[in-house]
Amino acid sequence: MSAIPNLPETVIDTNDSNSAAASRHLLNTQGAQANGDGHSTQAQTGSQWQLHDAPVENQRPIKVIVIGAGYSGLYMGIRIPERLRNCELVIYEKNPQVGGTWYENRYPGAACDVPSHSYQLSFNPKPDWSSLYAPSWEIRDYLQGMAKKYGADRFMKLEHTVKEAVWDQEQGKWHVQVQRADGTVFMDTSDVLVSARGNLNTKQWPDVPGLWDFKGEIMHSAAWNEDYDFQGKRIGVIGSGSSAIQAIPVLQKIEGTELKCFIRNRTWISPPLAQGTQDKYGLTESQFTPEQIQRFKDDADAWEQFQKDVQIDANSIHPVTIRGTGMQKGAQKLFEAGMKERLKKKPHYFDWLRPGFSPGCRRLTPGPGFLEALVEDNVSYIRDEISRIEERGVVTADGTLHEIDVLVCCTGFYASTAPPFPVQGLNGKLQKDHWAERATNYLSLATDDFPNYFIMLGPNGAIGEGSLTMMIESVGDYILKAIRKLQKENIRSMVVKPERVKDFLNYCDEYFKGTVYAEECRSWYKKDGKGQSGSIVTGLWPGSTLHCIEALRSPRWEDYVYEYHRETNGAAVNQMAWLGNGWGAKQLEDKPDLDALSFYVTRMFLERDIGVPEHPRPEANRQFIIRPWSY
């Protein structure tokens, strides 16, 4: 019970009781601090220890720059204004529109190769996806619509390309050079820099002599010429990854085309992911009927159950990534049978394609129609190594010139490498040098020697199965907590300890030894600092999606080194400055929101933050049975 009696409204309603003036009265002199009897005390030696004149919430001004406006950048554009106050935000995006990889990848057949319902943000589910595997344009529309729906587009500067980022240790600021669409360049600064560029962003062209000597049309799967007419053309396709597997069936069906598919790497083509859900709901070729979509819109329970079924499917198959499990062995037999059936027109292709490694070592792609297209008469499957490219076409190691009109490079990206522009951290260290051999990182989202710098979907940030978007949300929430910590505790900079980076990499290496990813295969999962396929798994989170969500739930702040803002009067740094001046922010408002003065008995906070125990046994609360409480 309060030790202060209730006061009449005439006393409460004075000019200074609910305003910053009351705080200023408490701290009425600079360099002096009121003691218990109202007299000021001065330090005997040196500067006076300083009480900070701010409420305990301490929402001091802070600025964040985010690079990229795909899923990750968009998430930050929604959550930062929602959860932080007094935070200036700008999101720089090099493309003319929102969408990231889903804006850039416009090749025919481009689509989600995991169920769309596990590839959406949790708070913005879309019940009317046209297909279980939505086409790229539909995902692009979803992202652009979400940017407008939640106002994230307010913070986005489109056609603004980051050219350089340099950390100034003395200022505790990032200096970011940005180029506008007209070519002019300007400098921006921020307290925090978030790289939301993703892992599959910088295009990797084939490293083949003479590539640019070719006189026909050349395009990358992520730089597609939508105006090019493929009808009647001889098409060369290099690559056997997801984009090639999706594009080839479409190109094969264009009238008059002749495809020469240069496929060196063996790969598994999986059955449709979430096959159990597809069968349960009777989806024909993964398409929803208008009646099913309408039911999802009208029946909240049916919609929730469908979403749960998709997630259950994804989170139940983690054992398939572990070598020697029954599920892993059974999956391989299933894949073999499925591929043989789909290649029965040219059965020797199965021996050409079947890898010596387990399914999953390379990214699994269902590839509807790919194997069926590969055996058609207008498609040539060429296994010989490419020796060079000439004006008229591709020359393979056997000396054959394969004449073509257009060359399609489905050769992926420089995954798990530094950005294509300089990023300079402590003591002038460049990220490309720091990651010259390997993209060293901590929990996929930070690296040593680069203060106040966070990465979304960076090295070790993707997943072999499960919901990638839930991992994006988990990383984003972690970064939000870090930004709030910097702001609230008057911290100038935080940087992860190199020992913790080493520990995390040791954990990754030890974990992956027992997985299919460690087997010998060429995969973007295992690219080194130069973008070449190696032996170390650098692209994937070391565990399941559920493992990642829990690991990032409660940050280990002890894994970082901190520098605090200096005191204005020259005193020793007050690391308890976050306690402020004894006031709560809402108490200092001239007309406070009365719910804010009583939040702990308000229903929304009781249910969301405080929690209402079950009776007569609090331990029976299903919320904590499903997801145990964590500090």
Short mmCIF file of C-alpha atoms in Angstrom, two decimals, residues 156-379:
data_model
loop_
_atom_site.label_atom_id
_atom_site.label_comp_id
_atom_site.label_asym_id
_atom_site.label_seq_id
_atom_site.Cartn_x
_atom_site.Cartn_y
_atom_site.Cartn_z
CA MET A 156 12.05 3.73 -47.86
CA LYS A 157 14.32 5.52 -50.31
CA LEU A 158 14.01 3.57 -53.55
CA GLU A 159 16.70 3.61 -56.25
CA HIS A 160 19.22 4.57 -53.58
CA THR A 161 22.33 2.37 -53.73
CA VAL A 162 24.70 2.15 -50.78
CA LYS A 163 28.27 2.58 -52.03
CA GLU A 164 30.26 2.52 -48.77
CA ALA A 165 29.80 2.27 -45.00
CA VAL A 166 32.49 3.40 -42.55
CA TRP A 167 32.41 3.20 -38.74
CA ASP A 168 33.71 6.25 -36.86
CA GLN A 169 34.80 5.03 -33.43
CA GLU A 170 35.24 8.51 -31.95
CA GLN A 171 31.73 9.57 -32.91
CA GLY A 172 30.14 6.17 -32.45
CA LYS A 173 28.47 6.58 -35.85
CA TRP A 174 28.22 4.84 -39.20
CA HIS A 175 28.94 7.07 -42.19
CA VAL A 176 27.09 5.68 -45.18
CA GLN A 177 27.65 6.85 -48.74
CA VAL A 178 24.55 6.58 -50.92
CA GLN A 179 24.03 7.08 -54.65
CA ARG A 180 20.72 8.33 -56.02
CA ALA A 181 19.18 7.20 -59.31
CA ASP A 182 20.55 10.33 -61.05
CA GLY A 183 24.11 9.39 -60.05
CA THR A 184 24.56 12.02 -57.35
CA VAL A 185 26.12 10.86 -54.12
CA PHE A 186 25.50 11.98 -50.55
CA MET A 187 26.56 10.94 -47.05
CA ASP A 188 24.23 9.83 -44.29
CA THR A 189 25.05 8.88 -40.69
CA SER A 190 23.44 6.57 -38.17
CA ASP A 191 24.00 5.01 -34.77
CA VAL A 192 23.08 1.53 -36.04
CA LEU A 193 23.52 -0.10 -39.45
CA VAL A 194 21.42 -3.12 -40.43
CA SER A 195 22.32 -5.11 -43.53
CA ALA A 196 19.04 -6.57 -44.77
CA ARG A 197 20.46 -7.43 -48.19
CA GLY A 198 19.96 -11.14 -47.72
CA ASN A 199 22.34 -13.95 -48.60
CA LEU A 200 21.25 -14.32 -52.24
CA ASN A 201 21.71 -10.82 -53.54
CA THR A 202 24.94 -10.29 -55.46
CA LYS A 203 24.69 -12.09 -58.81
CA GLN A 204 27.39 -14.64 -59.63
CA TRP A 205 28.05 -15.06 -63.34
CA PRO A 206 29.73 -18.23 -64.60
CA ASP A 207 33.50 -18.13 -64.34
CA VAL A 208 34.08 -19.23 -67.94
CA PRO A 209 36.61 -17.77 -70.41
CA GLY A 210 35.00 -15.68 -73.15
CA LEU A 211 31.63 -15.21 -71.48
CA TRP A 212 31.24 -11.64 -72.69
CA ASP A 213 32.49 -12.50 -76.19
CA PHE A 214 29.15 -14.12 -76.93
CA LYS A 215 27.27 -12.02 -79.49
CA GLY A 216 23.80 -13.25 -78.65
CA GLU A 217 21.61 -12.30 -75.69
CA ILE A 218 23.04 -12.99 -72.22
CA MET A 219 20.92 -12.87 -69.09
CA HIS A 220 21.13 -13.96 -65.46
CA SER A 221 18.13 -15.49 -63.73
CA ALA A 222 18.13 -12.46 -61.39
CA ALA A 223 18.51 -9.97 -64.27
CA TRP A 224 15.93 -11.26 -66.70
CA ASN A 225 15.17 -9.47 -69.97
CA GLU A 226 11.38 -9.61 -69.95
CA ASP A 227 11.21 -8.07 -73.43
CA TYR A 228 13.21 -10.83 -75.10
CA ASP A 229 11.24 -13.10 -77.41
CA PHE A 230 12.33 -16.70 -76.88
CA GLN A 231 10.04 -18.10 -79.55
CA GLY A 232 11.98 -20.17 -82.06
CA LYS A 233 15.29 -19.57 -80.31
CA ARG A 234 18.18 -21.87 -79.46
CA ILE A 235 18.60 -21.45 -75.70
CA GLY A 236 21.63 -22.39 -73.64
CA VAL A 237 21.02 -22.80 -69.91
CA ILE A 238 23.92 -23.07 -67.46
CA GLY A 239 23.18 -24.42 -63.99
CA SER A 240 21.10 -26.97 -62.14
CA GLY A 241 19.97 -25.02 -59.07
CA SER A 242 16.50 -23.80 -58.16
CA SER A 243 16.24 -21.14 -60.86
CA ALA A 244 17.28 -23.52 -63.66
CA ILE A 245 14.94 -26.21 -62.38
CA GLN A 246 12.05 -23.73 -62.44
CA ALA A 247 12.89 -21.99 -65.73
CA ILE A 248 13.65 -24.97 -67.95
CA PRO A 249 10.07 -26.42 -67.96
CA VAL A 250 8.67 -23.05 -69.04
CA LEU A 251 11.29 -22.37 -71.70
CA GLN A 252 10.85 -25.90 -73.07
CA LYS A 253 7.18 -25.27 -73.77
CA ILE A 254 7.73 -22.06 -75.78
CA GLU A 255 6.98 -22.65 -79.44
CA GLY A 256 9.99 -23.54 -81.53
CA THR A 257 12.59 -23.48 -78.78
CA GLU A 258 15.59 -25.76 -78.63
CA LEU A 259 17.26 -26.05 -75.22
CA LYS A 260 20.84 -27.04 -74.51
CA CYS A 261 21.08 -27.58 -70.73
CA PHE A 262 24.64 -27.59 -69.43
CA ILE A 263 24.31 -29.56 -66.19
CA ARG A 264 27.51 -30.59 -64.50
CA ASN A 265 26.31 -31.08 -60.93
CA ARG A 266 24.21 -34.01 -59.92
CA THR A 267 21.14 -33.15 -57.89
CA TRP A 268 18.11 -34.60 -56.18
CA ILE A 269 14.68 -33.53 -57.34
CA SER A 270 12.29 -33.96 -54.45
CA PRO A 271 8.58 -34.64 -54.31
CA PRO A 272 6.50 -31.54 -53.45
CA LEU A 273 7.34 -30.16 -50.01
CA ALA A 274 4.37 -30.32 -47.62
CA GLN A 275 3.08 -33.29 -49.60
CA GLY A 276 1.11 -34.40 -46.52
CA THR A 277 -0.80 -31.12 -46.41
CA GLN A 278 -1.35 -31.20 -50.16
CA ASP A 279 -2.84 -34.69 -49.94
CA LYS A 280 -4.91 -33.89 -46.85
CA TYR A 281 -6.59 -30.95 -48.56
CA GLY A 282 -6.90 -32.59 -51.96
CA LEU A 283 -4.89 -29.96 -53.78
CA THR A 284 -4.55 -30.68 -57.48
CA GLU A 285 -1.09 -29.69 -58.68
CA SER A 286 -0.86 -27.51 -55.54
CA GLN A 287 -3.65 -25.16 -56.72
CA PHE A 288 -6.44 -23.98 -54.42
CA THR A 289 -10.03 -23.90 -55.55
CA PRO A 290 -12.06 -20.68 -55.14
CA GLU A 291 -14.16 -22.52 -52.54
CA GLN A 292 -11.08 -23.41 -50.45
CA ILE A 293 -9.82 -19.84 -50.52
CA GLN A 294 -13.23 -18.49 -49.55
CA ARG A 295 -13.42 -20.90 -46.65
CA PHE A 296 -10.02 -19.72 -45.39
CA LYS A 297 -11.34 -16.13 -45.52
CA ASP A 298 -14.64 -16.90 -43.79
CA ASP A 299 -13.71 -19.60 -41.27
CA ALA A 300 -11.01 -18.45 -38.86
CA ASP A 301 -10.66 -21.90 -37.30
CA ALA A 302 -10.22 -23.62 -40.67
CA TRP A 303 -7.66 -21.01 -41.72
CA GLU A 304 -5.68 -21.40 -38.51
CA GLN A 305 -5.72 -25.18 -38.80
CA PHE A 306 -4.46 -25.07 -42.38
CA GLN A 307 -1.57 -22.78 -41.39
CA LYS A 308 -0.74 -25.09 -38.50
CA ASP A 309 -0.77 -28.13 -40.78
CA VAL A 310 1.76 -26.46 -43.10
CA GLN A 311 4.05 -25.58 -40.19
CA ILE A 312 3.71 -29.02 -38.61
CA ASP A 313 4.73 -30.59 -41.93
CA ALA A 314 7.82 -28.37 -42.11
CA ASN A 315 8.91 -28.77 -38.49
CA SER A 316 8.39 -32.53 -38.42
CA ILE A 317 10.98 -33.37 -41.07
CA HIS A 318 14.12 -32.08 -39.36
CA PRO A 319 15.40 -35.67 -38.94
CA VAL A 320 15.74 -35.88 -42.74
CA THR A 321 18.74 -33.54 -42.43
CA ILE A 322 20.54 -35.84 -39.96
CA ARG A 323 22.64 -38.60 -41.49
CA GLY A 324 21.60 -42.15 -40.74
CA THR A 325 18.09 -41.47 -39.41
CA GLY A 326 15.22 -43.60 -40.60
CA MET A 327 13.55 -40.55 -42.11
CA GLN A 328 16.70 -39.61 -44.02
CA LYS A 329 17.10 -43.11 -45.46
CA GLY A 330 13.41 -43.38 -46.28
CA ALA A 331 13.41 -39.99 -48.03
CA GLN A 332 16.27 -41.05 -50.26
CA LYS A 333 14.42 -44.16 -51.40
CA LEU A 334 11.33 -42.06 -52.06
CA PHE A 335 13.31 -39.55 -54.10
CA GLU A 336 14.95 -42.32 -56.16
CA ALA A 337 11.60 -43.90 -56.99
CA GLY A 338 10.06 -40.56 -57.91
CA MET A 339 12.92 -39.52 -60.16
CA LYS A 340 12.98 -42.89 -61.96
CA GLU A 341 9.27 -42.62 -62.67
CA ARG A 342 9.53 -39.09 -64.02
CA LEU A 343 12.58 -39.96 -66.17
CA LYS A 344 11.25 -43.23 -67.58
CA LYS A 345 11.25 -41.79 -71.11
CA LYS A 346 15.07 -41.62 -70.93
CA PRO A 347 15.95 -43.85 -67.96
CA HIS A 348 19.71 -43.39 -68.33
CA TYR A 349 19.20 -39.79 -67.20
CA PHE A 350 18.60 -41.09 -63.69
CA ASP A 351 22.15 -42.42 -63.54
CA TRP A 352 23.43 -39.10 -64.87
CA LEU A 353 21.51 -37.08 -62.28
CA ARG A 354 21.59 -39.31 -59.21
CA PRO A 355 24.08 -37.86 -56.72
CA GLY A 356 26.47 -39.74 -54.49
CA PHE A 357 25.41 -37.58 -51.57
CA SER A 358 22.23 -37.65 -49.52
CA PRO A 359 19.17 -35.54 -50.34
CA GLY A 360 19.52 -32.11 -48.78
CA CYS A 361 23.28 -31.66 -49.15
CA ARG A 362 22.35 -29.26 -51.95
CA ARG A 363 19.18 -27.20 -51.62
CA LEU A 364 16.18 -29.40 -52.28
CA THR A 365 13.82 -28.25 -55.02
CA PRO A 366 10.59 -30.04 -55.94
CA GLY A 367 10.90 -28.81 -59.54
CA PRO A 368 7.43 -29.61 -60.91
CA GLY A 369 7.86 -30.42 -64.61
CA PHE A 370 11.66 -30.20 -64.64
CA LEU A 371 12.45 -33.87 -65.13
CA GLU A 372 9.55 -34.21 -67.56
CA ALA A 373 10.96 -31.29 -69.61
CA LEU A 374 14.48 -32.68 -69.52
CA VAL A 375 13.45 -35.82 -71.43
CA GLU A 376 11.58 -33.98 -74.20
CA ASP A 377 12.97 -34.04 -77.73
CA ASN A 378 13.70 -30.30 -77.90
CA VAL A 379 15.96 -30.49 -74.82
#
